[in-house]
Amino acid sequence: VDGGLKRSSASLSEANSSLPGVIRKSAKKKASLQIYADRIDPVQQLSTDATKYIEDIWTTLIDRSSNNDGVTDDLDYVMVGDKRVLRGKKNYDGTTKYMVDEGKGEELLGKMKEWKQSFLSHIDTNERAAYEAKIPIEIDEVAWTKSVSPKANWSDFTFGHMPLGATQPIFSKFINDIKSSEATVLNYLAGKVGLTEDVVMDKFRVVSAPKKSYIIKGDKYEADIFLSA
């Protein structure tokens, strides 16, 4: 799952880096279109900052679940054959303590909500309601209330007693949600300025996007699998 998410992430990054130049070029047609080109940098900075925030959490968890010496380095990995593997991949104390007991998970939950609104702020006011569902930052705040074993909150349900290795695709999905949100806004801006040149799609890749970042034993695994240009 994580490998598929990271391949999708690479595709999103490539697309998001190529679109701004086209938007800026098209915005030069009229002075009134410059307002849309001016939104590019804030949108991309938001995506960069949000991605780094999530990556920093993951880096911290790698150390917390290994030797917990305050540094994430080669000592937090072991070689299994010719593969470099997380030393603490089965450790769930680090994730539980940091994400649940110390409140980092609830902080992340709040950040995700803030980021969604920040992305929406770059959509024209009269169109924001229509675009809210198109910004793919979604947090399921209902599932934890229906958990068979009682959970204190979303963080406890998502990260409580979860081995480090099992949380990796969760963070990868969150990063994909950020990059997909960036792509949604950039494509909106591109539509606003109109494109002055034809974009020829000549590279394609299969993308697998899971409906949820976790699956409970006995549940169905669902994913959107599609051809991405």
Tab-separated table of C-alpha atoms in Angstrom:
chain	number	residue	atom	x	y	z
A	1	VAL	CA	0.000	0.000	0.000
A	2	ASP	CA	2.716	2.458	0.995
A	3	GLY	CA	4.709	1.777	-2.166
A	4	GLY	CA	1.682	2.560	-4.320
A	5	LEU	CA	0.981	5.747	-2.388
A	6	LYS	CA	4.554	6.958	-2.818
A	7	ARG	CA	4.470	6.322	-6.565
A	8	SER	CA	1.243	8.327	-6.750
A	9	SER	CA	2.900	11.062	-4.700
A	10	ALA	CA	5.783	11.273	-7.169
A	11	SER	CA	3.319	11.670	-10.046
A	12	LEU	CA	1.483	14.439	-8.205
A	13	SER	CA	4.715	16.293	-7.433
A	14	GLU	CA	5.744	16.172	-11.084
A	15	ALA	CA	2.385	17.493	-12.267
A	16	ASN	CA	2.268	20.227	-9.624
A	17	SER	CA	5.716	21.484	-10.590
A	18	SER	CA	4.894	21.818	-14.300
A	19	LEU	CA	1.532	23.603	-14.102
A	20	PRO	CA	2.540	26.964	-12.526
A	21	GLY	CA	4.557	28.043	-15.559
A	22	VAL	CA	1.581	27.475	-17.851
A	23	ILE	CA	-0.711	29.428	-15.507
A	24	ARG	CA	1.660	32.393	-15.327
A	25	LYS	CA	2.022	32.453	-19.112
A	26	SER	CA	-1.729	32.381	-19.661
A	27	ALA	CA	-2.339	35.067	-17.018
A	28	LYS	CA	-0.374	37.562	-19.114
A	29	LYS	CA	-3.265	37.772	-21.583
A	30	LYS	CA	-5.152	40.216	-19.343
A	31	ALA	CA	-4.142	42.291	-16.330
A	32	SER	CA	-7.259	41.093	-14.506
A	33	LEU	CA	-5.985	37.501	-14.592
A	34	GLN	CA	-2.837	38.281	-12.603
A	35	ILE	CA	-4.701	37.736	-9.323
A	36	TYR	CA	-4.848	34.031	-10.144
A	37	ALA	CA	-1.174	33.793	-10.966
A	38	ASP	CA	-0.408	35.545	-7.657
A	39	ARG	CA	-2.045	32.671	-5.765
A	40	ILE	CA	0.390	30.064	-7.081
A	41	ASP	CA	3.258	30.689	-4.654
A	42	PRO	CA	1.057	30.711	-1.509
A	43	VAL	CA	-0.635	27.476	-2.615
A	44	GLN	CA	2.673	25.725	-3.264
A	45	GLN	CA	4.182	27.031	-0.024
A	46	LEU	CA	1.173	25.734	1.896
A	47	SER	CA	1.657	22.312	0.321
A	48	THR	CA	5.391	22.339	1.070
A	49	ASP	CA	4.916	23.364	4.715
A	50	ALA	CA	2.116	20.840	5.318
A	51	THR	CA	4.122	18.028	3.730
A	52	LYS	CA	7.171	18.876	5.856
A	53	TYR	CA	5.054	18.924	9.009
A	54	ILE	CA	3.833	15.377	8.329
A	55	GLU	CA	7.282	14.161	7.302
A	56	ASP	CA	8.733	15.575	10.540
A	57	ILE	CA	6.195	13.593	12.564
A	58	TRP	CA	7.165	10.422	10.713
A	59	THR	CA	10.881	11.096	11.224
A	60	THR	CA	10.321	11.632	14.944
A	61	LEU	CA	8.339	8.396	15.191
A	62	ILE	CA	11.139	6.424	13.535
A	63	ASP	CA	13.507	7.510	16.309
A	64	ARG	CA	10.931	7.220	19.103
A	65	SER	CA	10.207	3.629	18.054
A	66	SER	CA	13.893	2.701	17.838
A	67	ASN	CA	16.673	3.916	20.156
A	68	ASN	CA	14.944	7.223	21.018
A	69	ASP	CA	18.212	9.169	21.082
A	70	GLY	CA	16.733	12.309	19.548
A	71	VAL	CA	18.285	11.715	16.125
A	72	THR	CA	16.901	9.788	13.160
A	73	ASP	CA	19.849	8.099	11.478
A	74	ASP	CA	21.228	4.752	10.292
A	75	LEU	CA	21.012	3.375	13.835
A	76	ASP	CA	17.220	3.389	13.477
A	77	TYR	CA	17.430	0.849	10.648
A	78	VAL	CA	18.653	-2.719	10.268
A	79	MET	CA	19.636	-4.692	7.190
A	80	VAL	CA	17.506	-7.740	6.472
A	81	GLY	CA	19.233	-9.443	3.587
A	82	ASP	CA	19.756	-6.659	1.083
A	83	LYS	CA	16.868	-4.543	2.395
A	84	ARG	CA	17.070	-1.614	4.809
A	85	VAL	CA	14.258	-2.063	7.329
A	86	LEU	CA	12.964	0.094	10.174
A	87	ARG	CA	14.388	-1.191	13.449
A	88	GLY	CA	11.231	-0.315	15.355
A	89	LYS	CA	8.678	-1.272	12.705
A	90	LYS	CA	6.828	-3.552	15.169
A	91	ASN	CA	7.075	-1.136	18.080
A	92	TYR	CA	3.758	0.443	19.069
A	93	ASP	CA	4.850	2.213	22.269
A	94	GLY	CA	6.479	5.058	20.343
A	95	THR	CA	3.430	5.776	18.196
A	96	THR	CA	1.017	5.505	21.103
A	97	LYS	CA	3.035	7.755	23.412
A	98	TYR	CA	3.787	10.466	20.845
A	99	MET	CA	0.563	10.526	18.832
A	100	VAL	CA	-1.955	9.710	21.580
A	101	ASP	CA	-0.558	10.372	25.052
A	102	GLU	CA	1.365	13.525	24.103
A	103	GLY	CA	-1.413	14.832	21.848
A	104	LYS	CA	0.479	15.032	18.551
A	105	GLY	CA	-2.328	13.160	16.791
A	106	GLU	CA	-4.977	15.666	17.835
A	107	GLU	CA	-2.637	18.473	16.804
A	108	LEU	CA	-2.310	16.826	13.381
A	109	LEU	CA	-6.096	16.511	13.158
A	110	GLY	CA	-6.441	20.247	13.764
A	111	LYS	CA	-3.736	21.020	11.218
A	112	MET	CA	-5.439	18.924	8.534
A	113	LYS	CA	-8.657	20.885	9.036
A	114	GLU	CA	-6.746	24.184	8.876
A	115	TRP	CA	-4.936	23.167	5.693
A	116	LYS	CA	-8.199	22.316	3.951
A	117	GLN	CA	-9.584	25.758	4.732
A	118	SER	CA	-6.329	27.385	3.658
A	119	PHE	CA	-6.457	25.641	0.272
A	120	LEU	CA	-10.086	26.721	-0.084
A	121	SER	CA	-9.135	30.336	0.630
A	122	HIS	CA	-7.410	30.440	-2.774
A	123	ILE	CA	-10.703	29.659	-4.518
A	124	ASP	CA	-12.958	32.612	-5.334
A	125	THR	CA	-15.455	33.171	-2.510
A	126	ASN	CA	-18.533	32.444	-4.609
A	127	GLU	CA	-17.114	29.055	-5.662
A	128	ARG	CA	-15.732	27.765	-2.366
A	129	ALA	CA	-18.825	25.834	-1.355
A	130	ALA	CA	-18.724	23.904	-4.625
A	131	TYR	CA	-15.018	23.155	-4.222
A	132	GLU	CA	-15.074	22.063	-0.583
A	133	ALA	CA	-15.779	18.448	-1.524
A	134	LYS	CA	-13.099	18.582	-4.224
A	135	ILE	CA	-10.322	19.362	-1.740
A	136	PRO	CA	-9.378	15.762	-0.822
A	137	ILE	CA	-8.269	16.358	2.755
A	138	GLU	CA	-10.741	14.171	4.586
A	139	ILE	CA	-10.633	12.974	8.179
A	140	ASP	CA	-13.058	10.268	9.277
A	141	GLU	CA	-14.200	11.478	12.684
A	142	VAL	CA	-17.086	9.018	12.917
A	143	ALA	CA	-15.427	5.592	12.680
A	144	TRP	CA	-13.653	5.916	16.030
A	145	THR	CA	-16.958	6.540	17.831
A	146	LYS	CA	-18.250	3.198	16.515
A	147	SER	CA	-15.144	1.185	17.334
A	148	VAL	CA	-15.760	-2.237	18.911
A	149	SER	CA	-13.140	-1.435	21.552
A	150	PRO	CA	-13.774	1.996	23.138
A	151	LYS	CA	-11.429	4.753	21.927
A	152	ALA	CA	-10.746	8.091	23.577
A	153	ASN	CA	-10.605	10.072	20.342
A	154	TRP	CA	-9.592	10.005	16.665
A	155	SER	CA	-5.901	9.803	17.551
A	156	ASP	CA	-6.401	6.820	19.813
A	157	PHE	CA	-8.381	5.027	17.084
A	158	THR	CA	-5.852	5.858	14.358
A	159	PHE	CA	-2.540	5.497	16.206
A	160	GLY	CA	-3.182	3.819	19.556
A	161	HIS	CA	-1.196	0.545	19.814
A	162	MET	CA	-0.431	0.738	16.113
A	163	PRO	CA	3.007	-0.634	15.129
A	164	LEU	CA	5.239	1.933	13.473
A	165	GLY	CA	5.242	0.043	10.171
A	166	ALA	CA	1.441	0.017	10.064
A	167	THR	CA	1.256	3.805	10.424
A	168	GLN	CA	3.575	4.494	7.476
A	169	PRO	CA	0.860	4.329	4.778
A	170	ILE	CA	-1.357	6.543	6.944
A	171	PHE	CA	1.190	9.353	6.789
A	172	SER	CA	1.853	8.701	3.102
A	173	LYS	CA	-1.860	9.050	2.408
A	174	PHE	CA	-2.021	12.330	4.308
A	175	ILE	CA	0.856	13.669	2.193
A	176	ASN	CA	-0.947	12.535	-0.954
A	177	ASP	CA	-4.066	14.349	0.234
A	178	ILE	CA	-2.008	17.533	0.583
A	179	LYS	CA	-0.486	17.215	-2.890
A	180	SER	CA	-3.855	16.328	-4.412
A	181	SER	CA	-5.333	19.437	-2.790
A	182	GLU	CA	-2.519	21.508	-4.273
A	183	ALA	CA	-3.263	19.970	-7.679
A	184	THR	CA	-6.978	20.758	-7.327
A	185	VAL	CA	-6.302	24.424	-6.632
A	186	LEU	CA	-3.648	24.736	-9.348
A	187	ASN	CA	-6.023	23.212	-11.879
A	188	TYR	CA	-8.704	25.647	-10.714
A	189	LEU	CA	-6.323	28.559	-11.306
A	190	ALA	CA	-5.409	27.144	-14.711
A	191	GLY	CA	-9.081	27.057	-15.626
A	192	LYS	CA	-9.503	30.658	-14.515
A	193	VAL	CA	-6.742	32.011	-16.734
A	194	GLY	CA	-7.390	29.674	-19.672
A	195	LEU	CA	-4.518	27.853	-21.346
A	196	THR	CA	-2.803	29.472	-24.328
A	197	GLU	CA	-1.285	26.215	-25.487
A	198	ASP	CA	-2.436	22.663	-25.936
A	199	VAL	CA	-1.248	20.282	-23.261
A	200	VAL	CA	-0.394	16.959	-24.868
A	201	MET	CA	-0.668	14.032	-22.486
A	202	ASP	CA	2.211	11.708	-23.348
A	203	LYS	CA	3.049	10.039	-20.037
A	204	PHE	CA	0.703	7.749	-18.180
A	205	ARG	CA	0.821	5.804	-14.935
A	206	VAL	CA	-1.531	3.572	-13.003
A	207	VAL	CA	-2.499	5.075	-9.650
A	208	SER	CA	-4.059	3.235	-6.732
A	209	ALA	CA	-5.764	5.495	-4.177
A	210	PRO	CA	-7.165	3.646	-1.116
A	211	LYS	CA	-10.500	4.888	0.231
A	212	LYS	CA	-9.080	4.632	3.775
A	213	SER	CA	-5.580	4.615	5.179
A	214	TYR	CA	-6.379	1.624	7.371
A	215	ILE	CA	-8.413	-1.591	7.141
A	216	ILE	CA	-9.894	-3.574	9.996
A	217	LYS	CA	-9.879	-7.366	9.864
A	218	GLY	CA	-13.042	-8.541	8.162
A	219	ASP	CA	-13.678	-5.260	6.329
A	220	LYS	CA	-13.422	-4.769	2.581
A	221	TYR	CA	-10.380	-3.062	1.094
A	222	GLU	CA	-11.512	-0.417	-1.390
A	223	ALA	CA	-9.406	1.695	-3.704
A	224	ASP	CA	-9.803	3.829	-6.798
A	225	ILE	CA	-7.479	2.461	-9.464
A	226	PHE	CA	-7.117	4.650	-12.521
A	227	LEU	CA	-4.851	5.768	-15.323
A	228	SER	CA	-3.184	9.068	-14.504
A	229	ALA	CA	-1.811	11.365	-17.194
